[in-house]
Amino acid sequence: MPLYFGMFISLAAYQLGIQLKKRWKLAILNPLLAAIIVVIAFLKLTGIPYAKYNEGACYLSYFLTPATVCLAIPLYKQLALLKKNFAAVMAAITAGVAASALSVFAMALVFKLPNAYYVSFLPKSITTAIGMEVSKEAGGVVTVTIVCIILTGIFGNMTAELVFRLLKVKEPIAKGLALGTAAHAIGTSKALELGEIEGAMSSLSIAVAGLMTVAVAPLMAGLI
Amino acid sequence: MKHVKGIIWIFGITMTGELLNHIIPLPVPAGVYGLFILLGLLISGILKLSDVAPAGELLLDLMPLMFIPAAVGLIEKTTELRAVLVPFAVITIATTLFVMAVTAKTAELVLHHKNREEP
């Protein structure tokens, strides 16, 4: 298998997703989700194992850390706006982190989940690197946490525009905070598409919500 | 050559973030340390925005693509998931929508409250 196969098929599938979205103009037709489905379908149809695909595709993932560092750029550009609205920003992220912990707790009660699964879901809205550690620390199943974090990100990225329209959310600051707090970096890639203010606020939310969850999760973990 | 200087800074900061992640016993990833380092360098004026913006914005533009390999990797995890499939799907969908709604509405509530106070 050529090393560049994984990289090429990922990029081509994403481009296909962009074309499909342009053609049908549907918010639900998300290029990222389309790319993931196309790549999975292609691997299943051809019988190419994931390990072979990932030999080349993994280099794409390596750029995630420097890309996260670069989230400082939109944040820096909107620093004046952040200072002016500091109270709203902190209140919103705090409310979001609390809403995440409490809703996971409520759902765990409804489904009578054992502790190991419950704590695996607690860090579902924060960035993978922090979430994995939180889950491990609390005795969760790390695989379940990773899958849930990624699906949360994709789902948030896909539905955000619809949610904002239904709830009549107009403020770019509010949209950015909601995307970053609910759907971490994958949500932030949508926020960056919506605009610079959205992108900046979402970038900030990844860091703040992530750090807050580190503090909150151990307290919540003991409740079930 | 407009990207060279930026890439050097960004990779250097990323490396520093990795070192901090290694040294400090906290579950804070390298990227988050790096984000605050880059922000600090920009605020202090040590680094000019024009030095890192071209390379940085290229990376940000490509960011959604970087999630594809990990997400495709979910096909390897289907056995672990089958045991908790229904609660898994319901929890993911319901809590994500709930968090998004609560965060957005709280932000708007405080923003509008503040705007009324200082017309």
Short mmCIF file of N, CA and C in Angstrom, two decimals, chain B residues 10-57:
data_model
loop_
_atom_site.label_atom_id
_atom_site.label_comp_id
_atom_site.label_asym_id
_atom_site.label_seq_id
_atom_site.Cartn_x
_atom_site.Cartn_y
_atom_site.Cartn_z
N ILE B 10 5.82 27.96 15.50
CA ILE B 10 4.70 27.09 15.89
C ILE B 10 5.21 25.72 16.34
N PHE B 11 6.15 25.14 15.58
CA PHE B 11 6.68 23.83 15.97
C PHE B 11 7.50 23.93 17.25
N GLY B 12 8.24 25.03 17.40
CA GLY B 12 9.02 25.24 18.62
C GLY B 12 8.12 25.32 19.84
N ILE B 13 7.01 26.06 19.70
CA ILE B 13 6.04 26.20 20.80
C ILE B 13 5.37 24.86 21.07
N THR B 14 5.04 24.12 20.01
CA THR B 14 4.43 22.79 20.16
C THR B 14 5.36 21.88 20.96
N MET B 15 6.66 21.94 20.61
CA MET B 15 7.66 21.12 21.30
C MET B 15 7.72 21.50 22.78
N THR B 16 7.71 22.80 23.06
CA THR B 16 7.74 23.27 24.46
C THR B 16 6.51 22.77 25.20
N GLY B 17 5.35 22.81 24.52
CA GLY B 17 4.11 22.29 25.11
C GLY B 17 4.24 20.81 25.45
N GLU B 18 4.87 20.06 24.56
CA GLU B 18 5.07 18.62 24.81
C GLU B 18 5.96 18.40 26.03
N LEU B 19 7.01 19.22 26.14
CA LEU B 19 7.92 19.10 27.29
C LEU B 19 7.17 19.40 28.59
N LEU B 20 6.35 20.47 28.58
CA LEU B 20 5.59 20.83 29.78
C LEU B 20 4.62 19.72 30.16
N ASN B 21 3.96 19.16 29.13
CA ASN B 21 3.01 18.06 29.36
C ASN B 21 3.73 16.87 30.02
N HIS B 22 4.99 16.69 29.62
CA HIS B 22 5.79 15.58 30.14
C HIS B 22 6.24 15.84 31.59
N ILE B 23 6.61 17.09 31.85
CA ILE B 23 7.19 17.44 33.17
C ILE B 23 6.10 17.64 34.23
N ILE B 24 5.04 18.37 33.86
CA ILE B 24 4.01 18.73 34.86
C ILE B 24 2.99 17.60 34.97
N PRO B 25 2.77 17.06 36.18
CA PRO B 25 1.86 15.91 36.32
C PRO B 25 0.38 16.32 36.33
N LEU B 26 -0.06 17.01 35.30
CA LEU B 26 -1.47 17.40 35.18
C LEU B 26 -1.99 16.91 33.83
N PRO B 27 -3.29 16.55 33.74
CA PRO B 27 -3.80 16.07 32.45
C PRO B 27 -4.06 17.20 31.47
N VAL B 28 -3.09 18.10 31.29
CA VAL B 28 -3.23 19.20 30.33
C VAL B 28 -2.42 18.84 29.09
N PRO B 29 -3.08 18.79 27.92
CA PRO B 29 -2.34 18.37 26.72
C PRO B 29 -1.37 19.44 26.22
N ALA B 30 -0.40 18.99 25.43
CA ALA B 30 0.64 19.86 24.89
C ALA B 30 0.05 21.04 24.13
N GLY B 31 -1.02 20.79 23.36
CA GLY B 31 -1.62 21.84 22.56
C GLY B 31 -2.18 22.99 23.38
N VAL B 32 -2.74 22.65 24.56
CA VAL B 32 -3.32 23.70 25.41
C VAL B 32 -2.21 24.55 26.05
N TYR B 33 -1.12 23.90 26.51
CA TYR B 33 0.03 24.68 26.98
C TYR B 33 0.51 25.60 25.86
N GLY B 34 0.65 25.02 24.67
CA GLY B 34 1.16 25.77 23.52
C GLY B 34 0.28 26.95 23.16
N LEU B 35 -1.05 26.74 23.25
CA LEU B 35 -2.00 27.81 22.95
C LEU B 35 -1.72 29.02 23.85
N PHE B 36 -1.55 28.76 25.16
CA PHE B 36 -1.31 29.87 26.09
C PHE B 36 0.08 30.48 25.90
N ILE B 37 1.07 29.65 25.52
CA ILE B 37 2.41 30.19 25.26
C ILE B 37 2.37 31.14 24.05
N LEU B 38 1.74 30.69 22.96
CA LEU B 38 1.65 31.53 21.77
C LEU B 38 0.87 32.81 22.07
N LEU B 39 -0.21 32.69 22.82
CA LEU B 39 -1.01 33.87 23.19
C LEU B 39 -0.14 34.84 24.00
N GLY B 40 0.62 34.31 24.94
CA GLY B 40 1.51 35.13 25.78
C GLY B 40 2.56 35.85 24.94
N LEU B 41 3.16 35.13 23.98
CA LEU B 41 4.19 35.72 23.12
C LEU B 41 3.61 36.85 22.27
N LEU B 42 2.36 36.66 21.80
CA LEU B 42 1.71 37.67 20.97
C LEU B 42 1.35 38.90 21.81
N ILE B 43 0.79 38.67 23.01
CA ILE B 43 0.38 39.78 23.87
C ILE B 43 1.60 40.59 24.30
N SER B 44 2.70 39.89 24.66
CA SER B 44 3.89 40.60 25.13
C SER B 44 4.63 41.31 24.00
N GLY B 45 4.26 41.00 22.75
CA GLY B 45 4.90 41.66 21.62
C GLY B 45 6.20 41.00 21.20
N ILE B 46 6.60 39.92 21.88
CA ILE B 46 7.82 39.20 21.50
C ILE B 46 7.65 38.65 20.08
N LEU B 47 6.42 38.23 19.78
CA LEU B 47 6.13 37.68 18.47
C LEU B 47 5.09 38.58 17.80
N LYS B 48 5.32 38.92 16.52
CA LYS B 48 4.34 39.73 15.80
C LYS B 48 3.31 38.81 15.15
N LEU B 49 2.06 39.28 15.08
CA LEU B 49 0.99 38.48 14.47
C LEU B 49 1.37 38.11 13.04
N SER B 50 2.00 39.08 12.32
CA SER B 50 2.34 38.84 10.92
C SER B 50 3.41 37.74 10.76
N ASP B 51 4.15 37.45 11.85
CA ASP B 51 5.16 36.39 11.79
C ASP B 51 4.51 35.01 11.74
N VAL B 52 3.41 34.83 12.50
CA VAL B 52 2.82 33.48 12.61
C VAL B 52 1.50 33.32 11.85
N ALA B 53 0.85 34.44 11.50
CA ALA B 53 -0.49 34.34 10.91
C ALA B 53 -0.56 33.52 9.62
N PRO B 54 0.36 33.72 8.62
CA PRO B 54 0.20 32.94 7.38
C PRO B 54 0.25 31.42 7.62
N ALA B 55 1.27 30.97 8.35
CA ALA B 55 1.41 29.53 8.61
C ALA B 55 0.29 29.05 9.53
N GLY B 56 -0.02 29.84 10.55
CA GLY B 56 -1.02 29.44 11.52
C GLY B 56 -2.40 29.31 10.90
N GLU B 57 -2.73 30.26 10.02
CA GLU B 57 -4.05 30.20 9.41
C GLU B 57 -4.18 29.05 8.42
#
